[in-house]
Short mmCIF file of C-alpha atoms in Angstrom, two decimals:
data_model
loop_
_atom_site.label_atom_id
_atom_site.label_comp_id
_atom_site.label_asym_id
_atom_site.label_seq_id
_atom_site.Cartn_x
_atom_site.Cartn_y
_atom_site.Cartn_z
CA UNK X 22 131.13 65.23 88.90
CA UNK X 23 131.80 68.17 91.16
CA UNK X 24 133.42 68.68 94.87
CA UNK X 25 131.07 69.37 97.67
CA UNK X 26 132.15 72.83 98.54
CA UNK X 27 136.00 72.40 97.16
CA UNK X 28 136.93 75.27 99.85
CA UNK X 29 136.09 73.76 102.81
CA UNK X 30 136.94 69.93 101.90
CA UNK X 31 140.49 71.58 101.43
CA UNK X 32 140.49 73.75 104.85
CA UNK X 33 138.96 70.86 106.33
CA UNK X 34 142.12 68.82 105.13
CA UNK X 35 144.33 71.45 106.24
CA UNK X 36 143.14 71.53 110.15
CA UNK X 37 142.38 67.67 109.79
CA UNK X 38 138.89 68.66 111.11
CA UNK X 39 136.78 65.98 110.92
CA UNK X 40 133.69 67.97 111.88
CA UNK X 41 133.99 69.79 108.87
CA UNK X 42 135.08 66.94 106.65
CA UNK X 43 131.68 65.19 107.30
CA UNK X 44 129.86 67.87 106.50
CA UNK X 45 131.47 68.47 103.02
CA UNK X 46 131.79 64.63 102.28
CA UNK X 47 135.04 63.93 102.74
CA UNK X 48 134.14 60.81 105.23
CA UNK X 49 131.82 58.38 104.31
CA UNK X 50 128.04 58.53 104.69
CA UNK X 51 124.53 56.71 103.53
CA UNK X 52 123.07 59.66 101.61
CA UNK X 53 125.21 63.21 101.07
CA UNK X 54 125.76 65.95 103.84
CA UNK X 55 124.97 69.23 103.30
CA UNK X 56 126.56 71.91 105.42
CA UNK X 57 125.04 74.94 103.75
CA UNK X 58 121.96 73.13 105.21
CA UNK X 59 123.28 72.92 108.93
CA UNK X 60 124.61 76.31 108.78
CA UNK X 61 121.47 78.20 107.95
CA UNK X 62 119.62 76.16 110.84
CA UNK X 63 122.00 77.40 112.86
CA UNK X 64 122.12 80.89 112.22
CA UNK X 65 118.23 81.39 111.65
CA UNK X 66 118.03 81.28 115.72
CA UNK X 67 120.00 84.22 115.54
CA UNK X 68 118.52 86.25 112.67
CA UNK X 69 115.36 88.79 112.90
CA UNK X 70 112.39 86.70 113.83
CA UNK X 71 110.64 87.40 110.39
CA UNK X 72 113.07 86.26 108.39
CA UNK X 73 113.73 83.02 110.35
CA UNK X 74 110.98 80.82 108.14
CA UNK X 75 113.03 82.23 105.23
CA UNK X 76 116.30 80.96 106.71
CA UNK X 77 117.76 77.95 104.40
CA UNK X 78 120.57 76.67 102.54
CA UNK X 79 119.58 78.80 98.81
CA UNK X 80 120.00 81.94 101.59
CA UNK X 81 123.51 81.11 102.67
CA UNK X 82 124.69 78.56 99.96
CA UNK X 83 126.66 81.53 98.10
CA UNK X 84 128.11 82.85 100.93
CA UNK X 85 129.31 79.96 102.95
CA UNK X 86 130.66 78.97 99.69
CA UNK X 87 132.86 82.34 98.96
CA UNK X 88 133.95 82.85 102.60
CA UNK X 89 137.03 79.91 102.16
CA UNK X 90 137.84 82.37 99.62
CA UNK X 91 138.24 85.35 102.29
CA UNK X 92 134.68 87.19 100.85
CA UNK X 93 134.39 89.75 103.47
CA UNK X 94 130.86 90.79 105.30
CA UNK X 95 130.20 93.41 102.10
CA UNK X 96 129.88 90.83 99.39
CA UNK X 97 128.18 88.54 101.90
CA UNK X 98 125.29 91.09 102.55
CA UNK X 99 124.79 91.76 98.71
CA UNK X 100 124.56 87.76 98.16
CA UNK X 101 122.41 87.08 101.28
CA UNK X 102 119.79 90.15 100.20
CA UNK X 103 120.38 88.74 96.60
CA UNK X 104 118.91 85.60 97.55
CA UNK X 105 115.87 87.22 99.80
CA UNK X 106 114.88 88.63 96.77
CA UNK X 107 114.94 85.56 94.64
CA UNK X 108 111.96 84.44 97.35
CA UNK X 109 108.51 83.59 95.85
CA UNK X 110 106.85 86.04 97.19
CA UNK X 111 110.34 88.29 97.54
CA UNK X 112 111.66 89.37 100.62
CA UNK X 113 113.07 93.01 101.38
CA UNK X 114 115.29 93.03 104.36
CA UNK X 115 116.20 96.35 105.86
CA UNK X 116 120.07 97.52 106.38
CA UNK X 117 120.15 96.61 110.54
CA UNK X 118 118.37 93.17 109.43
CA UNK X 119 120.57 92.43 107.07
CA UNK X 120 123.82 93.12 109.08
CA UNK X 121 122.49 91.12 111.87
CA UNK X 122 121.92 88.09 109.61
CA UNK X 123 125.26 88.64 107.80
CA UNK X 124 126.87 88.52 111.83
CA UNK X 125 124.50 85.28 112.46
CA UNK X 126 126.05 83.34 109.43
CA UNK X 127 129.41 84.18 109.88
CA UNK X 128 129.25 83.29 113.61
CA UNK X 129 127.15 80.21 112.65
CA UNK X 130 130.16 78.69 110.76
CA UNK X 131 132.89 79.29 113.39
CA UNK X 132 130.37 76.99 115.40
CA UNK X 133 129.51 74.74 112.41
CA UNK X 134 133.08 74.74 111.01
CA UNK X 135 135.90 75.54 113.35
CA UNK X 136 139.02 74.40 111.65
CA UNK X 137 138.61 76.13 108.60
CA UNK X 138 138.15 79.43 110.34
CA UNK X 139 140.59 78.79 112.56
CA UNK X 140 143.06 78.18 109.57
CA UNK X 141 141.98 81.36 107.63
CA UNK X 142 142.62 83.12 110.27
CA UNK X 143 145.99 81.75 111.29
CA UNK X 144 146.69 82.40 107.63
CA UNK X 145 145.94 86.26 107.78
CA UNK X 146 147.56 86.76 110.83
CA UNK X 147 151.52 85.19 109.79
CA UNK X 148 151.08 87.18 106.28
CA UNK X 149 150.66 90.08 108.83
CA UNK X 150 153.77 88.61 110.73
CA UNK X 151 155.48 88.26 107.79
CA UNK X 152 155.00 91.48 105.80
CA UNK X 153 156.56 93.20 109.53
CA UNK X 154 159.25 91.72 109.43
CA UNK X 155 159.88 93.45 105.58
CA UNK X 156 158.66 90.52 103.12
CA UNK X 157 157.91 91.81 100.08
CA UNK X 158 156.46 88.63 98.71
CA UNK X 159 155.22 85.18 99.85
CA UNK X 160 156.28 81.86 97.99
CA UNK X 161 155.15 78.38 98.08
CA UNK X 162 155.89 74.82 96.46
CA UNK X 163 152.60 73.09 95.96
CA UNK X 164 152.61 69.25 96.35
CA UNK X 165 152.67 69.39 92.81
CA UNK X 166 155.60 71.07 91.86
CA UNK X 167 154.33 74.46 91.11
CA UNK X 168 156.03 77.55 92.52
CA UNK X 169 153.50 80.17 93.67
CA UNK X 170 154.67 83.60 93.75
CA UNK X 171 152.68 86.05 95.35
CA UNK X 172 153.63 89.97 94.87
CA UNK X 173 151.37 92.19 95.98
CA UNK X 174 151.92 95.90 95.43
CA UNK X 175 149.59 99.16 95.53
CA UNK X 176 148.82 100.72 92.52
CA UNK X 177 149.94 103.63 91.07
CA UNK X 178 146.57 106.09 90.17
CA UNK X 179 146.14 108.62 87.77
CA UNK X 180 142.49 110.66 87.40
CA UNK X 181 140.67 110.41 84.45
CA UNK X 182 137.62 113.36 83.67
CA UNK X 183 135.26 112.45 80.82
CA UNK X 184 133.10 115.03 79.29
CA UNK X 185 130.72 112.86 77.35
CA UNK X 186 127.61 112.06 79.11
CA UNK X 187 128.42 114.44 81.35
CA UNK X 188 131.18 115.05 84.28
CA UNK X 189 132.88 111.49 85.30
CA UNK X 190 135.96 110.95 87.56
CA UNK X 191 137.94 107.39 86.83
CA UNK X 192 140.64 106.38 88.91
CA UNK X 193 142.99 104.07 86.96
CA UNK X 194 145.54 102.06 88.72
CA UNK X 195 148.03 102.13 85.66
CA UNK X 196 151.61 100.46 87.26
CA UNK X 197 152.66 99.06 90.59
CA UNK X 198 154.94 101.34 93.20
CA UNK X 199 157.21 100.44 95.42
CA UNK X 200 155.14 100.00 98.82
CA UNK X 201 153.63 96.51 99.40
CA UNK X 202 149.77 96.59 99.88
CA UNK X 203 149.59 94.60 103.38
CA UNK X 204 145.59 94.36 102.81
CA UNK X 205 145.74 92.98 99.61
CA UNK X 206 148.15 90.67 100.79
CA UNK X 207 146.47 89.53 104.14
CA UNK X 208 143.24 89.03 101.79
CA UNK X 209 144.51 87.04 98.84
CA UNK X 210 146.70 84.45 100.65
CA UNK X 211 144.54 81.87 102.45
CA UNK X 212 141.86 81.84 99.23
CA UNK X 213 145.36 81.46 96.72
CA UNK X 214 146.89 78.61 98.94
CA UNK X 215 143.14 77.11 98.45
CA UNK X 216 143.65 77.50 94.73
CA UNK X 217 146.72 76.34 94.32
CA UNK X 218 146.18 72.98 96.42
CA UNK X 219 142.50 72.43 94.51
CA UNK X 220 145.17 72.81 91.04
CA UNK X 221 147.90 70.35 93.02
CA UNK X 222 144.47 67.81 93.64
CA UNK X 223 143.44 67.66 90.16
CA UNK X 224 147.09 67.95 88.55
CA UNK X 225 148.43 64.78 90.08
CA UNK X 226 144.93 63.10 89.98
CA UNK X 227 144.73 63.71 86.05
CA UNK X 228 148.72 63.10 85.60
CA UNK X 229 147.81 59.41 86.39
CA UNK X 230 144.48 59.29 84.39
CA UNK X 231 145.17 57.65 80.92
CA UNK X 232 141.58 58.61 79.13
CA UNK X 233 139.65 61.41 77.82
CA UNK X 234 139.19 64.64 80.56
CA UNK X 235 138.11 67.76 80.92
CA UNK X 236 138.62 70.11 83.99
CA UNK X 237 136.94 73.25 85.09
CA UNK X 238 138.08 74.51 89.04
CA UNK X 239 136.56 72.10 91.23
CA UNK X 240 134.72 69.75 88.38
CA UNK X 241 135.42 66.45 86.61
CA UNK X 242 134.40 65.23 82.95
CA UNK X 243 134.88 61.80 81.24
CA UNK X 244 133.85 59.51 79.95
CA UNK X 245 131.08 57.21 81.70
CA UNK X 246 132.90 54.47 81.77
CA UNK X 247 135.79 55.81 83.31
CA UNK X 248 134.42 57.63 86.08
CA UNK X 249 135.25 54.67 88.23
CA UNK X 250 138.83 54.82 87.86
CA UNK X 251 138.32 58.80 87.65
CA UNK X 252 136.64 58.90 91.02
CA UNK X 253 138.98 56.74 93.10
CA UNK X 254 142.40 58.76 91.53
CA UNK X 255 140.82 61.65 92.94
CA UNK X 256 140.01 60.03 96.34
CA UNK X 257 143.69 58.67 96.65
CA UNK X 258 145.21 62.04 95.76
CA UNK X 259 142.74 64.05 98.61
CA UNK X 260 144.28 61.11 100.76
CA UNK X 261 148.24 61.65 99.56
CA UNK X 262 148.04 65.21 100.41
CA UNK X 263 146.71 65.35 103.27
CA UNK X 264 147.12 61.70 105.26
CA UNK X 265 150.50 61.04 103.71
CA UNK X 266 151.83 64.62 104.23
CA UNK X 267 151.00 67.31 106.20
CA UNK X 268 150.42 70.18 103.79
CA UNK X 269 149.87 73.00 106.60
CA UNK X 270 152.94 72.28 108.33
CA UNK X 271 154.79 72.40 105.50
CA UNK X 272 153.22 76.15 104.14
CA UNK X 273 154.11 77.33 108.03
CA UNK X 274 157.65 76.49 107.67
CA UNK X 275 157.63 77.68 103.84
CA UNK X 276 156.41 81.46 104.77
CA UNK X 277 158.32 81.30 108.04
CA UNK X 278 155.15 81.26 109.92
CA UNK X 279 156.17 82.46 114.08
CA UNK X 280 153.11 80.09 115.65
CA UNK X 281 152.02 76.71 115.18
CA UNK X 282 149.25 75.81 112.78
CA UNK X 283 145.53 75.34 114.47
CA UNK X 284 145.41 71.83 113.35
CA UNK X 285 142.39 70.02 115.09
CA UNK X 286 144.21 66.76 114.28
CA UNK X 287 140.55 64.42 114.51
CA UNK X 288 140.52 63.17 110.76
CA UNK X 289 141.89 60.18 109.33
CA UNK X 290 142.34 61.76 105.03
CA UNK X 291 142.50 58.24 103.99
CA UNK X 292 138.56 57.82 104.74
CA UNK X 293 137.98 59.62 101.98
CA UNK X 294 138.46 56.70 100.00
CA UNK X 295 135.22 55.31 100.90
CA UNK X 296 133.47 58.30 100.40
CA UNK X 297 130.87 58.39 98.13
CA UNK X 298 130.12 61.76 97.79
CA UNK X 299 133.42 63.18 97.82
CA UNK X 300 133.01 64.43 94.61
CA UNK X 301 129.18 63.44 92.92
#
């Protein structure tokens, strides 16, 4: 079995943003929500009027998917023309079209999904905070006991020049200086807490799961039999990290955040237990 779009069921945890939560199946529903689904509807109305009949979930699916992960508008053109392309007939899109539908999906999911853009941005924003006030690195306990430390430095470069084949200039970052790279930094933060807390979820889940397993990120494998008992350890730990404790708080006060979290504060965690779809 495999998490409905692991990212945002974790954001959505974060903020307690039950908007967002039934869309990814955290709460409980009679058949399974699909947000890339919602999202495209609502940015087609804002895309080039050729492209709107094109408009669906396979368009937007990789890129609502990578943005949790901080993917920036460059990789979200390349993925959105990617997937024009993969149309039967294919579809070219021209550079202004494709920036315009890039803008209409992002903007489509601060609509669709508030709290988890509310929390990314939160995120960036006390890294920024924190790297001005002469951080050099970030640190965090995980609900499961792991340390996270997160040193970010720039590189140091040295020029390459190849003669075979012809003239060809490498750069090659070979060690790390002495000057923190704040953009680095800024980027990698919100899409490593993510990490870490999917690792905490299936850590303590698994810990307490006596039978044959196999992980891989966001997915599940045992045993038929088992995926009863599988299922609901997985459902009680989403609950225990984010009904029983208050995981956002506690990353604010760990990084020594200046504001308050954006936490929406409209989801009750433990209905995931009733969720069917959580992870299907």
């Amino acid at each position: 079995t495999d998490a409905t779009c692991s990212g945002l069921q974790i954001l959505a945890g974060l903020a307690r943003d039950k908007k967002t939560a039934q869309l990814v199946n955290v709460l409980p529903a009679d058949r399974p929500q699909d947000a890339y689904k919602v999202i495209a509807e609502m940015a087609k109305w804002n895309c080039p009027d050729h492209i709107k009949k094109a408009m669906d979930r396979k368009i937007v699916k990789r890129t609502v998917m990578t943005i949790p992960y901080n993917a920036k508008p460059f990789s979200n053109r390349s993925y959105i023309r990617d997937a024009f392309l993969e149309q039967d007939p294919p579809i070219e899109i021209s550079k202004d079209d494709l920036t315009q539908t890039v803008r209409a999906v992002r903007d489509a999911m601060h609509v669709v999904v508030p709290g988890p853009m509310k929390v990314m941005k939160w995120i960036e924003d006390e890294v920024t905070n924190a790297l001005n006030r002469g951080v050099k690195e970030l640190e965090w306990i995980t609900p499961s006991g792991f340390v996270v430390h997160q040193k970010i430095m720039k590189k140091k470069v040295e020029t390459i020049e190849l003669k075979l084949l012809g003239r060809c200039q490498l750069r090659v970052a070979t060690d790390d200086t002495n000057e923190i790279d704040k953009n680095r930094h800024k980027a990698a933060t919100a899409p490593n807490l993510i990490h870490s807390l999917d690792a905490s979820l299936l850590h303590i889940a698994t810990m307490r799961f006596k039978h044959p397993i196999a992980l891989i990120h966001d997915s599940v494998l045992c045993r038929a039999t088992d995926m009863s008992i599988l299922s609901t350890l997985v459902r009680e730990t989403y609950m225990h990290l984010f009904a029983q404790h208050d995981y956002l708080t506690d990353f604010a006060e760990q990084i020594g955040a200046e504001t308050e979290p954006p936490i929406i504060g409209d989801l009750e965690p433990s209905n995931v237990l009733k969720s069917t779809y959580f992870f299907c």
